[in-house]
Amino acid sequence: MAGNSRSIDARGWLFEVEDADAATETWLPIAGLNSWSYSPGENEEVADTTSFDSDGAYEEDVMQRGASITLEGQYRIDKTTKARDVGQAYIDEDWTPRLGIDSHNRIRYRHETQTAWAIWDATMTPGEQSGGTNEKTSWSATFRRSGLPTSAAVTP
């Protein structure tokens, strides 16, 4: 069986943000990405359970799990209309200004070979946008999961 296994392309991952203001469930694809990073240990907290009975060995229990995803790419616009990419625009213009309980939004992601979306309630930190003389303008955002993830089947 090992002879049939293959690694998957990083460019096959799909990321979407939910438009929380839409009347019906609406997911906006995030375009222009050229890099992403998933950190399953983000915000993990442990309790030291070492005691005299541990015979000098460290022991712990995980008390909190977290995760984050950082997306990086290029600031995107439609070359005809000059309109912002809908996913990037929603993150920058609608989500970024929110504070407190309103700072939450949902994101979802999956690889194109997968049949279910991983869905997070998340908070978000916008990243730097920059560029030089012979470069494209960069775009990035980091999403931190709040609570446990859920999933949903991919529908046409």
PDB file of N, CA and C in Angstrom, residues 46-104:
ATOM      1  N   VAL A  46      -0.639  23.525  29.687  1.00  0.00           N
ATOM      2  CA  VAL A  46      -0.483  22.269  30.399  1.00  0.00           C
ATOM      3  C   VAL A  46      -0.395  22.542  31.897  1.00  0.00           C
ATOM      4  N   ALA A  47      -0.755  21.529  32.671  1.00  0.00           N
ATOM      5  CA  ALA A  47      -0.614  21.591  34.127  1.00  0.00           C
ATOM      6  C   ALA A  47       0.472  20.609  34.531  1.00  0.00           C
ATOM      7  N   ASP A  48       1.402  21.081  35.293  1.00  0.00           N
ATOM      8  CA  ASP A  48       2.471  20.229  35.804  1.00  0.00           C
ATOM      9  C   ASP A  48       1.863  19.293  36.855  1.00  0.00           C
ATOM     10  N   THR A  49       1.967  17.989  36.620  1.00  0.00           N
ATOM     11  CA  THR A  49       1.437  16.998  37.565  1.00  0.00           C
ATOM     12  C   THR A  49       2.561  16.216  38.242  1.00  0.00           C
ATOM     13  N   THR A  50       3.785  16.733  38.126  1.00  0.00           N
ATOM     14  CA  THR A  50       4.928  16.071  38.737  1.00  0.00           C
ATOM     15  C   THR A  50       4.777  16.069  40.264  1.00  0.00           C
ATOM     16  N   SER A  51       5.069  14.930  40.874  1.00  0.00           N
ATOM     17  CA  SER A  51       5.003  14.817  42.332  1.00  0.00           C
ATOM     18  C   SER A  51       6.178  13.963  42.811  1.00  0.00           C
ATOM     19  N   PHE A  52       6.269  13.759  44.095  1.00  0.00           N
ATOM     20  CA  PHE A  52       7.312  12.881  44.630  1.00  0.00           C
ATOM     21  C   PHE A  52       7.195  11.488  44.037  1.00  0.00           C
ATOM     22  N   ASP A  53       5.969  11.074  43.687  1.00  0.00           N
ATOM     23  CA  ASP A  53       5.740   9.740  43.115  1.00  0.00           C
ATOM     24  C   ASP A  53       6.254   9.618  41.681  1.00  0.00           C
ATOM     25  N   SER A  54       6.654  10.728  41.064  1.00  0.00           N
ATOM     26  CA  SER A  54       7.100  10.716  39.673  1.00  0.00           C
ATOM     27  C   SER A  54       8.534  10.231  39.519  1.00  0.00           C
ATOM     28  N   ASP A  55       9.200   9.946  40.627  1.00  0.00           N
ATOM     29  CA  ASP A  55      10.574   9.442  40.607  1.00  0.00           C
ATOM     30  C   ASP A  55      11.516  10.312  39.785  1.00  0.00           C
ATOM     31  N   GLY A  56      11.326  11.626  39.869  1.00  0.00           N
ATOM     32  CA  GLY A  56      12.229  12.552  39.197  1.00  0.00           C
ATOM     33  C   GLY A  56      11.904  12.805  37.728  1.00  0.00           C
ATOM     34  N   ALA A  57      10.855  12.199  37.218  1.00  0.00           N
ATOM     35  CA  ALA A  57      10.459  12.417  35.820  1.00  0.00           C
ATOM     36  C   ALA A  57       9.349  13.468  35.758  1.00  0.00           C
ATOM     37  N   TYR A  58       9.437  14.348  34.778  1.00  0.00           N
ATOM     38  CA  TYR A  58       8.401  15.367  34.584  1.00  0.00           C
ATOM     39  C   TYR A  58       7.122  14.700  34.113  1.00  0.00           C
ATOM     40  N   GLU A  59       5.974  15.178  34.622  1.00  0.00           N
ATOM     41  CA  GLU A  59       4.661  14.709  34.185  1.00  0.00           C
ATOM     42  C   GLU A  59       3.748  15.912  33.998  1.00  0.00           C
ATOM     43  N   GLU A  60       2.822  15.792  33.062  1.00  0.00           N
ATOM     44  CA  GLU A  60       1.892  16.889  32.804  1.00  0.00           C
ATOM     45  C   GLU A  60       0.582  16.369  32.242  1.00  0.00           C
ATOM     46  N   ASP A  61      -0.453  17.219  32.327  1.00  0.00           N
ATOM     47  CA  ASP A  61      -1.735  16.995  31.667  1.00  0.00           C
ATOM     48  C   ASP A  61      -1.997  18.204  30.776  1.00  0.00           C
ATOM     49  N   VAL A  62      -2.493  17.965  29.580  1.00  0.00           N
ATOM     50  CA  VAL A  62      -2.897  19.065  28.716  1.00  0.00           C
ATOM     51  C   VAL A  62      -4.241  19.573  29.224  1.00  0.00           C
ATOM     52  N   MET A  63      -4.311  20.847  29.496  1.00  0.00           N
ATOM     53  CA  MET A  63      -5.518  21.454  30.057  1.00  0.00           C
ATOM     54  C   MET A  63      -6.287  22.281  29.024  1.00  0.00           C
ATOM     55  N   GLN A  64      -5.599  22.691  27.963  1.00  0.00           N
ATOM     56  CA  GLN A  64      -6.232  23.545  26.949  1.00  0.00           C
ATOM     57  C   GLN A  64      -5.559  23.286  25.616  1.00  0.00           C
ATOM     58  N   ARG A  65      -6.356  23.157  24.587  1.00  0.00           N
ATOM     59  CA  ARG A  65      -5.827  23.026  23.227  1.00  0.00           C
ATOM     60  C   ARG A  65      -6.271  24.230  22.406  1.00  0.00           C
ATOM     61  N   GLY A  66      -5.466  24.569  21.469  1.00  0.00           N
ATOM     62  CA  GLY A  66      -5.791  25.649  20.555  1.00  0.00           C
ATOM     63  C   GLY A  66      -5.171  25.349  19.206  1.00  0.00           C
ATOM     64  N   ALA A  67      -5.369  26.231  18.278  1.00  0.00           N
ATOM     65  CA  ALA A  67      -4.777  26.078  16.951  1.00  0.00           C
ATOM     66  C   ALA A  67      -4.840  27.421  16.234  1.00  0.00           C
ATOM     67  N   SER A  68      -3.970  27.590  15.265  1.00  0.00           N
ATOM     68  CA  SER A  68      -4.007  28.792  14.432  1.00  0.00           C
ATOM     69  C   SER A  68      -3.636  28.436  13.002  1.00  0.00           C
ATOM     70  N   ILE A  69      -4.093  29.266  12.107  1.00  0.00           N
ATOM     71  CA  ILE A  69      -3.724  29.175  10.693  1.00  0.00           C
ATOM     72  C   ILE A  69      -3.321  30.568  10.239  1.00  0.00           C
ATOM     73  N   THR A  70      -2.170  30.665   9.601  1.00  0.00           N
ATOM     74  CA  THR A  70      -1.730  31.914   8.994  1.00  0.00           C
ATOM     75  C   THR A  70      -1.769  31.751   7.485  1.00  0.00           C
ATOM     76  N   LEU A  71      -2.429  32.689   6.827  1.00  0.00           N
ATOM     77  CA  LEU A  71      -2.512  32.713   5.368  1.00  0.00           C
ATOM     78  C   LEU A  71      -1.711  33.906   4.865  1.00  0.00           C
ATOM     79  N   GLU A  72      -0.910  33.676   3.829  1.00  0.00           N
ATOM     80  CA  GLU A  72      -0.122  34.744   3.240  1.00  0.00           C
ATOM     81  C   GLU A  72      -0.262  34.674   1.734  1.00  0.00           C
ATOM     82  N   GLY A  73      -0.199  35.834   1.105  1.00  0.00           N
ATOM     83  CA  GLY A  73      -0.302  35.859  -0.348  1.00  0.00           C
ATOM     84  C   GLY A  73      -0.158  37.266  -0.869  1.00  0.00           C
ATOM     85  N   GLN A  74      -0.872  37.521  -1.945  1.00  0.00           N
ATOM     86  CA  GLN A  74      -0.815  38.816  -2.606  1.00  0.00           C
ATOM     87  C   GLN A  74      -2.178  39.493  -2.533  1.00  0.00           C
ATOM     88  N   TYR A  75      -2.149  40.784  -2.279  1.00  0.00           N
ATOM     89  CA  TYR A  75      -3.346  41.619  -2.263  1.00  0.00           C
ATOM     90  C   TYR A  75      -3.985  41.519  -3.640  1.00  0.00           C
ATOM     91  N   ARG A  76      -5.252  41.126  -3.701  1.00  0.00           N
ATOM     92  CA  ARG A  76      -5.889  40.851  -4.995  1.00  0.00           C
ATOM     93  C   ARG A  76      -7.035  41.801  -5.308  1.00  0.00           C
ATOM     94  N   ILE A  77      -7.111  42.186  -6.592  1.00  0.00           N
ATOM     95  CA  ILE A  77      -8.242  42.941  -7.129  1.00  0.00           C
ATOM     96  C   ILE A  77      -8.647  42.315  -8.457  1.00  0.00           C
ATOM     97  N   ASP A  78      -9.881  42.574  -8.869  1.00  0.00           N
ATOM     98  CA  ASP A  78     -10.352  42.169 -10.189  1.00  0.00           C
ATOM     99  C   ASP A  78      -9.754  43.154 -11.192  1.00  0.00           C
ATOM    100  N   LYS A  79      -9.054  42.656 -12.208  1.00  0.00           N
ATOM    101  CA  LYS A  79      -8.349  43.565 -13.124  1.00  0.00           C
ATOM    102  C   LYS A  79      -9.295  44.409 -13.975  1.00  0.00           C
ATOM    103  N   THR A  80     -10.537  43.976 -14.126  1.00  0.00           N
ATOM    104  CA  THR A  80     -11.502  44.756 -14.907  1.00  0.00           C
ATOM    105  C   THR A  80     -12.226  45.776 -14.039  1.00  0.00           C
ATOM    106  N   THR A  81     -12.805  45.324 -12.932  1.00  0.00           N
ATOM    107  CA  THR A  81     -13.615  46.213 -12.096  1.00  0.00           C
ATOM    108  C   THR A  81     -12.820  46.927 -11.016  1.00  0.00           C
ATOM    109  N   LYS A  82     -11.611  46.437 -10.725  1.00  0.00           N
ATOM    110  CA  LYS A  82     -10.751  46.946  -9.646  1.00  0.00           C
ATOM    111  C   LYS A  82     -11.312  46.632  -8.260  1.00  0.00           C
ATOM    112  N   ALA A  83     -12.360  45.816  -8.178  1.00  0.00           N
ATOM    113  CA  ALA A  83     -12.943  45.432  -6.894  1.00  0.00           C
ATOM    114  C   ALA A  83     -11.989  44.484  -6.172  1.00  0.00           C
ATOM    115  N   ARG A  84     -11.935  44.601  -4.859  1.00  0.00           N
ATOM    116  CA  ARG A  84     -11.102  43.715  -4.031  1.00  0.00           C
ATOM    117  C   ARG A  84     -11.585  42.283  -4.132  1.00  0.00           C
ATOM    118  N   ASP A  85     -10.682  41.340  -3.932  1.00  0.00           N
ATOM    119  CA  ASP A  85     -11.071  39.948  -3.761  1.00  0.00           C
ATOM    120  C   ASP A  85     -12.074  39.906  -2.615  1.00  0.00           C
ATOM    121  N   VAL A  86     -13.181  39.182  -2.791  1.00  0.00           N
ATOM    122  CA  VAL A  86     -14.255  39.215  -1.798  1.00  0.00           C
ATOM    123  C   VAL A  86     -13.825  38.670  -0.445  1.00  0.00           C
ATOM    124  N   GLY A  87     -13.013  37.608  -0.415  1.00  0.00           N
ATOM    125  CA  GLY A  87     -12.560  37.045   0.855  1.00  0.00           C
ATOM    126  C   GLY A  87     -11.614  37.983   1.583  1.00  0.00           C
ATOM    127  N   GLN A  88     -10.613  38.481   0.873  1.00  0.00           N
ATOM    128  CA  GLN A  88      -9.674  39.419   1.483  1.00  0.00           C
ATOM    129  C   GLN A  88     -10.386  40.692   1.941  1.00  0.00           C
ATOM    130  N   ALA A  89     -11.294  41.199   1.119  1.00  0.00           N
ATOM    131  CA  ALA A  89     -12.016  42.424   1.466  1.00  0.00           C
ATOM    132  C   ALA A  89     -12.857  42.224   2.718  1.00  0.00           C
ATOM    133  N   TYR A  90     -13.540  41.081   2.821  1.00  0.00           N
ATOM    134  CA  TYR A  90     -14.360  40.826   4.004  1.00  0.00           C
ATOM    135  C   TYR A  90     -13.486  40.809   5.264  1.00  0.00           C
ATOM    136  N   ILE A  91     -12.359  40.133   5.182  1.00  0.00           N
ATOM    137  CA  ILE A  91     -11.454  40.053   6.335  1.00  0.00           C
ATOM    138  C   ILE A  91     -10.933  41.437   6.709  1.00  0.00           C
ATOM    139  N   ASP A  92     -10.464  42.197   5.726  1.00  0.00           N
ATOM    140  CA  ASP A  92      -9.866  43.509   5.994  1.00  0.00           C
ATOM    141  C   ASP A  92     -10.882  44.583   6.379  1.00  0.00           C
ATOM    142  N   GLU A  93     -12.019  44.587   5.719  1.00  0.00           N
ATOM    143  CA  GLU A  93     -12.957  45.697   5.885  1.00  0.00           C
ATOM    144  C   GLU A  93     -14.087  45.404   6.863  1.00  0.00           C
ATOM    145  N   ASP A  94     -14.558  44.153   6.928  1.00  0.00           N
ATOM    146  CA  ASP A  94     -15.676  43.819   7.807  1.00  0.00           C
ATOM    147  C   ASP A  94     -15.222  43.223   9.137  1.00  0.00           C
ATOM    148  N   TRP A  95     -14.268  42.281   9.078  1.00  0.00           N
ATOM    149  CA  TRP A  95     -13.871  41.569  10.295  1.00  0.00           C
ATOM    150  C   TRP A  95     -12.865  42.357  11.128  1.00  0.00           C
ATOM    151  N   THR A  96     -11.880  42.958  10.515  1.00  0.00           N
ATOM    152  CA  THR A  96     -10.784  43.617  11.238  1.00  0.00           C
ATOM    153  C   THR A  96     -11.243  44.643  12.268  1.00  0.00           C
ATOM    154  N   PRO A  97     -12.221  45.494  11.986  1.00  0.00           N
ATOM    155  CA  PRO A  97     -12.590  46.520  12.978  1.00  0.00           C
ATOM    156  C   PRO A  97     -13.338  45.990  14.210  1.00  0.00           C
ATOM    157  N   ARG A  98     -13.805  44.751  14.184  1.00  0.00           N
ATOM    158  CA  ARG A  98     -14.647  44.238  15.272  1.00  0.00           C
ATOM    159  C   ARG A  98     -13.848  43.964  16.543  1.00  0.00           C
ATOM    160  N   LEU A  99     -14.503  44.201  17.687  1.00  0.00           N
ATOM    161  CA  LEU A  99     -13.888  43.987  18.994  1.00  0.00           C
ATOM    162  C   LEU A  99     -14.820  43.156  19.878  1.00  0.00           C
ATOM    163  N   GLY A 100     -14.283  42.633  20.979  1.00  0.00           N
ATOM    164  CA  GLY A 100     -15.081  41.902  21.957  1.00  0.00           C
ATOM    165  C   GLY A 100     -15.763  40.687  21.360  1.00  0.00           C
ATOM    166  N   ILE A 101     -17.011  40.459  21.748  1.00  0.00           N
ATOM    167  CA  ILE A 101     -17.713  39.275  21.254  1.00  0.00           C
ATOM    168  C   ILE A 101     -17.946  39.336  19.751  1.00  0.00           C
ATOM    169  N   ASP A 102     -17.913  40.529  19.193  1.00  0.00           N
ATOM    170  CA  ASP A 102     -18.092  40.680  17.748  1.00  0.00           C
ATOM    171  C   ASP A 102     -16.829  40.337  16.963  1.00  0.00           C
ATOM    172  N   SER A 103     -15.708  40.080  17.660  1.00  0.00           N
ATOM    173  CA  SER A 103     -14.442  39.803  16.973  1.00  0.00           C
ATOM    174  C   SER A 103     -14.384  38.383  16.409  1.00  0.00           C
ATOM    175  N   HIS A 104     -15.414  37.593  16.658  1.00  0.00           N
ATOM    176  CA  HIS A 104     -15.455  36.213  16.164  1.00  0.00           C
ATOM    177  C   HIS A 104     -16.100  36.144  14.787  1.00  0.00           C
TER     178      HIS A 104
END
